PDB file of C-alpha atoms and ligand atoms in Angstrom:
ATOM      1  CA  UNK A   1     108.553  82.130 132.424  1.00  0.00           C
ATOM      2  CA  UNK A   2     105.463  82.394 134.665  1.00  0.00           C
ATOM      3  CA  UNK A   3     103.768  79.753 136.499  1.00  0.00           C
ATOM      4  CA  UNK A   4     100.029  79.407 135.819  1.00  0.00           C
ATOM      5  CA  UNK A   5      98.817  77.444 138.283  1.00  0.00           C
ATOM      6  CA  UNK A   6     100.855  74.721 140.302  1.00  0.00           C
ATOM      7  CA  UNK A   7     103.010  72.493 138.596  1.00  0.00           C
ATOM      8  CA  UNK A   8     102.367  74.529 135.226  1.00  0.00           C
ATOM      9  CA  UNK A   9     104.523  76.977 133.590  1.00  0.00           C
ATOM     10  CA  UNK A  10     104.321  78.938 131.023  1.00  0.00           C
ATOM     11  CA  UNK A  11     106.788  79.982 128.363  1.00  0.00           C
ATOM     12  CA  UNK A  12     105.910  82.585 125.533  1.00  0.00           C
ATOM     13  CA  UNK A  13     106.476  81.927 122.126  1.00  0.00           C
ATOM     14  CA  UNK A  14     108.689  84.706 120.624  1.00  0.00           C
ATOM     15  CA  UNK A  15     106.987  85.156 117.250  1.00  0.00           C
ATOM     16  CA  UNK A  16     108.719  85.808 114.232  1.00  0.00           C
ATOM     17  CA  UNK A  17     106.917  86.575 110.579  1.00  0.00           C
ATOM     18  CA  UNK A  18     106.225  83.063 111.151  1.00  0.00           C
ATOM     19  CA  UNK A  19     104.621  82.141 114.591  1.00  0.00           C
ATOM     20  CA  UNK A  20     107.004  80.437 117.450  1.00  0.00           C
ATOM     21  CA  UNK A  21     105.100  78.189 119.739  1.00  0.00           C
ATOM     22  CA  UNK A  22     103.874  79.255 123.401  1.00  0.00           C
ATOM     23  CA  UNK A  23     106.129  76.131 125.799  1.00  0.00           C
ATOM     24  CA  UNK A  24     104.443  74.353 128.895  1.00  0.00           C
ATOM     25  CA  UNK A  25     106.546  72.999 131.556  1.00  0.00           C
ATOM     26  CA  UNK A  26     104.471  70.543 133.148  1.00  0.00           C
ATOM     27  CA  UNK A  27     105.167  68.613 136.744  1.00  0.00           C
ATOM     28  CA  UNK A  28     105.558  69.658 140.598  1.00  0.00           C
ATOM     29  CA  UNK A  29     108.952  70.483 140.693  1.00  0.00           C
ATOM     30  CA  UNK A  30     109.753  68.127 143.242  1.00  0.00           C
ATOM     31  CA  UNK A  31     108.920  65.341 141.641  1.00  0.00           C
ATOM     32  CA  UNK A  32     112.048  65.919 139.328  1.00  0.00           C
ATOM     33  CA  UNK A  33     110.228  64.337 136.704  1.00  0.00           C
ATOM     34  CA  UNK A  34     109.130  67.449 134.385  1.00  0.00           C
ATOM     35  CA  UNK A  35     107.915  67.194 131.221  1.00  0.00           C
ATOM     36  CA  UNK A  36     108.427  69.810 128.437  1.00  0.00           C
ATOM     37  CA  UNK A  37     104.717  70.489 126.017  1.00  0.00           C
ATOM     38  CA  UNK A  38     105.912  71.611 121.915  1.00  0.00           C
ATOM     39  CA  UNK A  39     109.106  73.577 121.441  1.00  0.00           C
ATOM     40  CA  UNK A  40     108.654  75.812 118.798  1.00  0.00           C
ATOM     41  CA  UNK A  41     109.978  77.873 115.874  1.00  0.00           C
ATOM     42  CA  UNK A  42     113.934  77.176 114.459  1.00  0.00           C
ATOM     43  CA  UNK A  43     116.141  79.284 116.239  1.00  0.00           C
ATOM     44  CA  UNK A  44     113.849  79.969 119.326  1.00  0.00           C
ATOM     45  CA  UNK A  45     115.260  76.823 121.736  1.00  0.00           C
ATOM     46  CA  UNK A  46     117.850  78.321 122.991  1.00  0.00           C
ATOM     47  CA  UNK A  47     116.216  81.027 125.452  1.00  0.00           C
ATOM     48  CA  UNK A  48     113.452  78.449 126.426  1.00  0.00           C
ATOM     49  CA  UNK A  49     116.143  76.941 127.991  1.00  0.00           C
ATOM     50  CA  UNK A  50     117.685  79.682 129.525  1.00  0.00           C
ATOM     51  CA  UNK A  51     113.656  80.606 130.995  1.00  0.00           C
ATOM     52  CA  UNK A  52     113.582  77.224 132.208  1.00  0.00           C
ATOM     53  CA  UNK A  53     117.197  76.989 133.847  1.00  0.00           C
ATOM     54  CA  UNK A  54     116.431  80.883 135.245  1.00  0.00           C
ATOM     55  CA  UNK A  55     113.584  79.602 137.278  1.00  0.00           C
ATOM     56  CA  UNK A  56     116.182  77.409 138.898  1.00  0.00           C
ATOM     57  CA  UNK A  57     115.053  74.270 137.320  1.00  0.00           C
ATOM     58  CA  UNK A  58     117.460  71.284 136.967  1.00  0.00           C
ATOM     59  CA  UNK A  59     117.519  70.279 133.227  1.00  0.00           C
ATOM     60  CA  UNK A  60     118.320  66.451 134.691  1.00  0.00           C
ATOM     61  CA  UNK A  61     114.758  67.000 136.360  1.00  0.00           C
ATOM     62  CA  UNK A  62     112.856  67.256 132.673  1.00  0.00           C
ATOM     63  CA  UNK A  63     112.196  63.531 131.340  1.00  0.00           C
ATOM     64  CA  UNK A  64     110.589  64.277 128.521  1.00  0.00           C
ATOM     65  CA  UNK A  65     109.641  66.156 125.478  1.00  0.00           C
ATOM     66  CA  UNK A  66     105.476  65.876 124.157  1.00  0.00           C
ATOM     67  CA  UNK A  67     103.886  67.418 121.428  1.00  0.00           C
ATOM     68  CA  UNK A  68     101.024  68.655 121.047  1.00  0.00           C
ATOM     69  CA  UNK A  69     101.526  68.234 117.057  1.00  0.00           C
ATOM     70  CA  UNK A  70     104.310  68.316 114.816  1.00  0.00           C
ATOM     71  CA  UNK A  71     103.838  71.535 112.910  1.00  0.00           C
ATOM     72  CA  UNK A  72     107.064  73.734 112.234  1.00  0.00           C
ATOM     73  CA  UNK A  73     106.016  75.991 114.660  1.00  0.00           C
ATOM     74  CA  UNK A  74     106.042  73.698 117.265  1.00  0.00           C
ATOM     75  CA  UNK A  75     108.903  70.828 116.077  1.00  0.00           C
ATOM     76  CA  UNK A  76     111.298  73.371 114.588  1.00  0.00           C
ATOM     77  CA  UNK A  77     113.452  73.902 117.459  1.00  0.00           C
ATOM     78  CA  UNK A  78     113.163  70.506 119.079  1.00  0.00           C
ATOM     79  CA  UNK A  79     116.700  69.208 118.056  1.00  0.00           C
ATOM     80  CA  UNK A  80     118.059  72.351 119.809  1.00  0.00           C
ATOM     81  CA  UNK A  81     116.079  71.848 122.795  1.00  0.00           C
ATOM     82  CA  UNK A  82     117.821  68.295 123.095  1.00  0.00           C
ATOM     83  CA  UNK A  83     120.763  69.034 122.229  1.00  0.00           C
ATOM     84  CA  UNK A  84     120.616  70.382 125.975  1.00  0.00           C
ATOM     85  CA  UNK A  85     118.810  67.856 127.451  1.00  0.00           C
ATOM     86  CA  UNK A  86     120.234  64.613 125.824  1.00  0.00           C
ATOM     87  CA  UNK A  87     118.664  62.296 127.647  1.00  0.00           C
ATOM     88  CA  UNK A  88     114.479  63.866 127.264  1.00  0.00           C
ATOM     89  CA  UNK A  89     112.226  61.030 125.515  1.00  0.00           C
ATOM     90  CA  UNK A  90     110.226  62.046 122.534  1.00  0.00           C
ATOM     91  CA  UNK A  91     106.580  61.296 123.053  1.00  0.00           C
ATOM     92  CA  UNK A  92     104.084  61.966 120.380  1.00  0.00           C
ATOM     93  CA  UNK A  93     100.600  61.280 119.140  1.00  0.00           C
ATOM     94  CA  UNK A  94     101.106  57.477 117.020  1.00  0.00           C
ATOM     95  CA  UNK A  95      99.113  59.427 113.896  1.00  0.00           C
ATOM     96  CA  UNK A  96     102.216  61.814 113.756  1.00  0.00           C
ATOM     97  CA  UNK A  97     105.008  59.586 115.150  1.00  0.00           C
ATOM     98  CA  UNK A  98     105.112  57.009 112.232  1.00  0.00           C
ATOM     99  CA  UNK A  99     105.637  60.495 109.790  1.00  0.00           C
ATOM    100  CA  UNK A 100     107.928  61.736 112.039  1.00  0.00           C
ATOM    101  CA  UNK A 101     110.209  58.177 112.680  1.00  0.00           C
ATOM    102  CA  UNK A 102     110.125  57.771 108.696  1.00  0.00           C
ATOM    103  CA  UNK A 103     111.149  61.743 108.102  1.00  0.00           C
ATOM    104  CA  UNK A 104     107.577  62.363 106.080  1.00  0.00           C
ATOM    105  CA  UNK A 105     107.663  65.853 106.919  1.00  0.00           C
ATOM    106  CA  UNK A 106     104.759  66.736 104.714  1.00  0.00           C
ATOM    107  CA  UNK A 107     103.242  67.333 108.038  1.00  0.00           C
ATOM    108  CA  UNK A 108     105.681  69.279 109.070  1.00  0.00           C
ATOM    109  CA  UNK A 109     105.437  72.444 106.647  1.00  0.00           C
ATOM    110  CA  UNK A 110     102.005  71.986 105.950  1.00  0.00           C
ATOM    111  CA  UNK A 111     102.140  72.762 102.218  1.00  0.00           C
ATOM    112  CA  UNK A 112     104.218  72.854  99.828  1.00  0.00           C
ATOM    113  CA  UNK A 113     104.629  76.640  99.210  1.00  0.00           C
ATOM    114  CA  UNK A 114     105.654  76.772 102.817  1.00  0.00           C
ATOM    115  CA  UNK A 115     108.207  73.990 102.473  1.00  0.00           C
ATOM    116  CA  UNK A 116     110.474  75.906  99.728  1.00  0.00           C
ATOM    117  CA  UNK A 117     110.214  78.774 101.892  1.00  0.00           C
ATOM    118  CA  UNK A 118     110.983  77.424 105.169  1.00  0.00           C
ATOM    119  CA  UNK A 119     113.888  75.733 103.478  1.00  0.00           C
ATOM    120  CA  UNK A 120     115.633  78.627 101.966  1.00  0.00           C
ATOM    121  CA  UNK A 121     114.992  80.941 104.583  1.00  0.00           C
ATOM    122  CA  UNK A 122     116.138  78.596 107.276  1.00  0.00           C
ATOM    123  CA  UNK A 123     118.623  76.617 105.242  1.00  0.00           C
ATOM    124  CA  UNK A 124     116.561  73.540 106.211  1.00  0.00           C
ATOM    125  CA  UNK A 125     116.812  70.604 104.400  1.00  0.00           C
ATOM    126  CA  UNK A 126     114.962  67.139 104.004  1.00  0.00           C
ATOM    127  CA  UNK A 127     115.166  65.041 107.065  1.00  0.00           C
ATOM    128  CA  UNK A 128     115.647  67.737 109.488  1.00  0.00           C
ATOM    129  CA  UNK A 129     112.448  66.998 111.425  1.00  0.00           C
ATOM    130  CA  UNK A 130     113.841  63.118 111.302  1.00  0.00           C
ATOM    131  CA  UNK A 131     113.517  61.532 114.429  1.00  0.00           C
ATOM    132  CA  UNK A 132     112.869  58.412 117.295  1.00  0.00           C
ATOM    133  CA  UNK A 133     110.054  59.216 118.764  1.00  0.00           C
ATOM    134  CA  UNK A 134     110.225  57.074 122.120  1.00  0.00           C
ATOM    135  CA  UNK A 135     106.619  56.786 123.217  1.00  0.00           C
ATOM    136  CA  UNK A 136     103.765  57.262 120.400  1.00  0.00           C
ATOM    137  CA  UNK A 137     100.689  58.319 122.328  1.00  0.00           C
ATOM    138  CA  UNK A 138      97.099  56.958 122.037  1.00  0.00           C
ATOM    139  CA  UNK A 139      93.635  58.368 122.516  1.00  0.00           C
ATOM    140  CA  UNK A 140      92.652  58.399 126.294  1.00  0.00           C
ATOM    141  CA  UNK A 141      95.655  57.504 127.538  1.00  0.00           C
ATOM    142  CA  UNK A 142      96.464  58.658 131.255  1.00  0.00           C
ATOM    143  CA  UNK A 143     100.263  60.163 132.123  1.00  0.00           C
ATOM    144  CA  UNK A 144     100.964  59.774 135.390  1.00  0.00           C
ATOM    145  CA  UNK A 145     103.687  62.142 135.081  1.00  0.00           C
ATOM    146  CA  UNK A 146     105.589  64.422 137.525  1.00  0.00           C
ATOM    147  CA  UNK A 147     103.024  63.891 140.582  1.00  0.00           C
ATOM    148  CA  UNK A 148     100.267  65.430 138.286  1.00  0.00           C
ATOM    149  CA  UNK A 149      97.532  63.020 135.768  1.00  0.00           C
ATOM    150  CA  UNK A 150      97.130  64.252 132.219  1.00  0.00           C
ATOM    151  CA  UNK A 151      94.682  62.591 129.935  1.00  0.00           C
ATOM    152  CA  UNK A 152      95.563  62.127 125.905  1.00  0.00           C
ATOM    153  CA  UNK A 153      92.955  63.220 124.014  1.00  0.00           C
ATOM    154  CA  UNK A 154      93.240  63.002 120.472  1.00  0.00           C
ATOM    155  CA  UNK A 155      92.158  65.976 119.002  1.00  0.00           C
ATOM    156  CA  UNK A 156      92.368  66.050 115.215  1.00  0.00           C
ATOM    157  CA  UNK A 157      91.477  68.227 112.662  1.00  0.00           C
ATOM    158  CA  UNK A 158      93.876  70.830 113.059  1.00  0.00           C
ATOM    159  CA  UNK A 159      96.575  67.742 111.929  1.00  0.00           C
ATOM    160  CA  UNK A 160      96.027  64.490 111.889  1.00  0.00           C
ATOM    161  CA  UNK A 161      97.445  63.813 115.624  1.00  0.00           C
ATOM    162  CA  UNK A 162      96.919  66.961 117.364  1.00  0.00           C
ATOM    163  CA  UNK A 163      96.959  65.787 121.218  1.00  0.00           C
ATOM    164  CA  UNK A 164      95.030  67.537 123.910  1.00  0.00           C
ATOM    165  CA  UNK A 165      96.529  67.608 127.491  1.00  0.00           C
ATOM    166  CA  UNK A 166      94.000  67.790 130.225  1.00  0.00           C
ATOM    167  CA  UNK A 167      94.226  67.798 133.648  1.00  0.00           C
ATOM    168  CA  UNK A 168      90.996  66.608 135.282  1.00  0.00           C
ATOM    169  CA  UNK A 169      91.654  67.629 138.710  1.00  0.00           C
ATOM    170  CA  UNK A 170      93.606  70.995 137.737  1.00  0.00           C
ATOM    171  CA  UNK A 171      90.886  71.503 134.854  1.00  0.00           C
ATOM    172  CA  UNK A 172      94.062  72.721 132.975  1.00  0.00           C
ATOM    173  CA  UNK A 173      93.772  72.004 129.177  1.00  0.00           C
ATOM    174  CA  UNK A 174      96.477  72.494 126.796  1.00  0.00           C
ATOM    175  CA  UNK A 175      94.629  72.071 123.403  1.00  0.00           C
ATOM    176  CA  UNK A 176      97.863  72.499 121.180  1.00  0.00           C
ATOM    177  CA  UNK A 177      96.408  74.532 118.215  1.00  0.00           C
ATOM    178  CA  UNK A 178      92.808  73.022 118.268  1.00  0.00           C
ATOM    179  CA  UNK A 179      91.345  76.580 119.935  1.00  0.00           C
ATOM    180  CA  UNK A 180      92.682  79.583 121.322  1.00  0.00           C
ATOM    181  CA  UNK A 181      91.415  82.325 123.534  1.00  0.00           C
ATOM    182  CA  UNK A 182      89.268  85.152 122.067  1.00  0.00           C
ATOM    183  CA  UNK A 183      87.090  82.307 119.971  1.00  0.00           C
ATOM    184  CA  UNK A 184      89.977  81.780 117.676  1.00  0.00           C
ATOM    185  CA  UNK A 185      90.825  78.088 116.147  1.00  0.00           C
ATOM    186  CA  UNK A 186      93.144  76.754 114.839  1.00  0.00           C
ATOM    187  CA  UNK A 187      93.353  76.363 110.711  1.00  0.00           C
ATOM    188  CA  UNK A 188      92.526  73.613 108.186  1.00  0.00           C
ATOM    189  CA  UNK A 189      93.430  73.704 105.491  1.00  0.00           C
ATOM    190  CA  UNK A 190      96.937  72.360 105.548  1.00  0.00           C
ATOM    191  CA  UNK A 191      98.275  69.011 105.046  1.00  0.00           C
ATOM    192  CA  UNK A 192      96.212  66.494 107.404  1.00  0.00           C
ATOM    193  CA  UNK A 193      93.722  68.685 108.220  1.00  0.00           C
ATOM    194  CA  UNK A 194      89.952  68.609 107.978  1.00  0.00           C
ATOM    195  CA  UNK A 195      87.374  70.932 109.314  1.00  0.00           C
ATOM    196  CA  UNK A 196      84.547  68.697 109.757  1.00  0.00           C
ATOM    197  CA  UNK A 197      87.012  66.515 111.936  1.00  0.00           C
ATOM    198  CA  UNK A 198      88.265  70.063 113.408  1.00  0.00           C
ATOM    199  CA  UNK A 199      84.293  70.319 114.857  1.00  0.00           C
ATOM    200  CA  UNK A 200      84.063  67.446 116.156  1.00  0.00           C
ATOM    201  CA  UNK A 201      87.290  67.560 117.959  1.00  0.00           C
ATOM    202  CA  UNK A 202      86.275  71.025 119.724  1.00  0.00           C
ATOM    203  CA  UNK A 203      82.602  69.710 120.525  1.00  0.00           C
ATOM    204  CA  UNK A 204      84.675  66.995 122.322  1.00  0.00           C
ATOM    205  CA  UNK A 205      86.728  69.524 124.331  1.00  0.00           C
ATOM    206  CA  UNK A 206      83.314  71.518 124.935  1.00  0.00           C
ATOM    207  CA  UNK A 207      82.714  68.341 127.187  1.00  0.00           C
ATOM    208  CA  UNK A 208      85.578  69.251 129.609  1.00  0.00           C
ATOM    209  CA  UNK A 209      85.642  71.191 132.452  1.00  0.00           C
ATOM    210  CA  UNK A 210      88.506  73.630 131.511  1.00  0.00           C
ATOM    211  CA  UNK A 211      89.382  76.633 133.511  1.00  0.00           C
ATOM    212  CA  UNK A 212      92.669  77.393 132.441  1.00  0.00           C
ATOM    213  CA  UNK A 213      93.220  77.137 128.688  1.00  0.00           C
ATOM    214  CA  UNK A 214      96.463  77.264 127.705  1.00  0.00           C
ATOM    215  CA  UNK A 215      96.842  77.115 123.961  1.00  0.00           C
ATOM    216  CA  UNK A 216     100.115  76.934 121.265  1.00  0.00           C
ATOM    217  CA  UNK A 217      99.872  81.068 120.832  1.00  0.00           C
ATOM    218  CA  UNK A 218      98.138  83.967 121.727  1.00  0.00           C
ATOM    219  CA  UNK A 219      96.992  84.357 125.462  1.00  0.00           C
ATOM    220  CA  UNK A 220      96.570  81.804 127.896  1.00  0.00           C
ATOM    221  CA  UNK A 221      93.377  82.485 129.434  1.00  0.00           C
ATOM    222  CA  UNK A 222      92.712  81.973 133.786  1.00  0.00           C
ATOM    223  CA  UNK A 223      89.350  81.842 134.304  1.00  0.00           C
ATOM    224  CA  UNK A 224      87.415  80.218 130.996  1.00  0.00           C
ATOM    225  CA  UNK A 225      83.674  81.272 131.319  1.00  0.00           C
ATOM    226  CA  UNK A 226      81.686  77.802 131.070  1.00  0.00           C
ATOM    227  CA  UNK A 227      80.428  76.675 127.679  1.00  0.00           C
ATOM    228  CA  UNK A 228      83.481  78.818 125.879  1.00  0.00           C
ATOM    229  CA  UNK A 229      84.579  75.990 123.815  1.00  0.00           C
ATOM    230  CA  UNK A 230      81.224  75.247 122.611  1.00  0.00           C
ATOM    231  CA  UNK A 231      80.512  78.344 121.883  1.00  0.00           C
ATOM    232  CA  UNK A 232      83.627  78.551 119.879  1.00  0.00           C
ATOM    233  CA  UNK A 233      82.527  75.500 117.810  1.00  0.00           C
ATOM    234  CA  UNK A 234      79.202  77.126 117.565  1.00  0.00           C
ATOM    235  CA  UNK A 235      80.581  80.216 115.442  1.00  0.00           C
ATOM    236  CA  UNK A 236      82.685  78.091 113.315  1.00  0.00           C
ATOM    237  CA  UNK A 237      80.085  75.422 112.527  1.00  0.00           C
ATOM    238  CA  UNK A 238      79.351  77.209 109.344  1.00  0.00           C
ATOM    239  CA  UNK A 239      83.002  76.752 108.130  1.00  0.00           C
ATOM    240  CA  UNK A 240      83.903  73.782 109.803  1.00  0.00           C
ATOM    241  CA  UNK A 241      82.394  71.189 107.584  1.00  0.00           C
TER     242      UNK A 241
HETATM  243 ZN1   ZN B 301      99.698  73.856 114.252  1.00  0.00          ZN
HETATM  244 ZN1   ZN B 302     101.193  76.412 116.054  1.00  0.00          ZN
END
């Protein structure tokens, strides 16, 4: 667990043969009113916790759970994660929620290939990935959460209700899987996605002021030279259509 910038830390997915989501913990810790960003791969809850509880934070102080999107990557080890903390909402995007609430996990894997596999090698079943979702998010929302201001930007493309997290005054954004450092993005073609969408969702992030991008894997980059997002649409554009 490392903190990134105030009120932001960061902990690293532990990737397996299939990818385990990077976690955000989000909020100035005395506000006691933290907020948790993804969760990640099935299996990999339990020493987010233990990162989180090392750094001395109260799990009472963390309010809430949001996701970025609800890819297995990302959603797999939620129910572990609140098994711990009980009492976290569940906030995601409304274009994901509904699938979510009615245990469409389509979504979820992706494809179907990916399903069968997931399922047999995790002993998953339909309806694991079931669940309330207490707050279903809109585009351009504002969270006034844990003495910091995110906005909501819906980002699709990547799924149908990827969310990005930006802080204005920080110029923190956490894009989910939209882009990544090192002029990666994040793939389409899996259930929900759509590249064309996909470009217009980065040339909307190219907008932002972003200094510190922290993405669902790879590095988190300190520092983003200006115009890296659009450049990073810019080299795509020929695929994203
Ligand atoms: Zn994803
Ligand atoms: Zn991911």
């Amino acid at each position: 667990m490392q903190e990134i910038t105030k009120g932001v830390y960061f902990i690293p997915g532990q990737d397996e043969f299939i990818p385990d989501s990077h976690v955000y913990l989000v909020g100035m810790p005395s506000s006691q009113d933290l907020s948790i960003v993804d969760a990640g791969l099935i299996g990999k809850g339990g020493y987010k916790i233990q990162s989180i509880r090392k750094l001395g934070i109260k799990l009472s102080d963390i309010k809430r759970i949001i996701m970025t999107h609800t890819h297995l990557d990302h959603i797999g080890c939620l129910k572990e994660i609140r098994e711990q903390i009980p009492h976290a909402e569940l906030w995601i995007h409304e274009e994901e929620a509904f699938s979510i609430e009615q245990g469409d996990e389509r979504g979820v894997y992706g494809m179907e290939m990916f399903r069968s596999m997931c399922q047999s090698q995790y002993g998953l079943k339909a309806g694991d990935f079931k669940f309330n979702v207490d707050r279903k998010l809109k585009e351009k929302e504002t969270l006034k959460i844990g003495g910091m201001t995110w906005e909501v930007l819906h980002i699709p493309g990547h799924s149908a209700g990827s969310i990005g997290l930006y802080a204005r005054d920080q110029k923190v954004l956490i894009p989910g899987d939209v882009v990544y450092a090192d002029y990666a993005i994040g793939r389409f073609d899996l259930y929900g996605a759509d590249g064309s969408v996909l470009k217009k969702s980065l040339l909307r992030l190219a907008e932002l002021e972003v200094e510190i991008l922290l993405p669902g894997h790879n590095r988190v980059v300190k520092g983003v030279k200006a115009g890296y997002i659009r450049d990073t649409a810019k080299q795509w554009a020929p695929y994203l259509r």
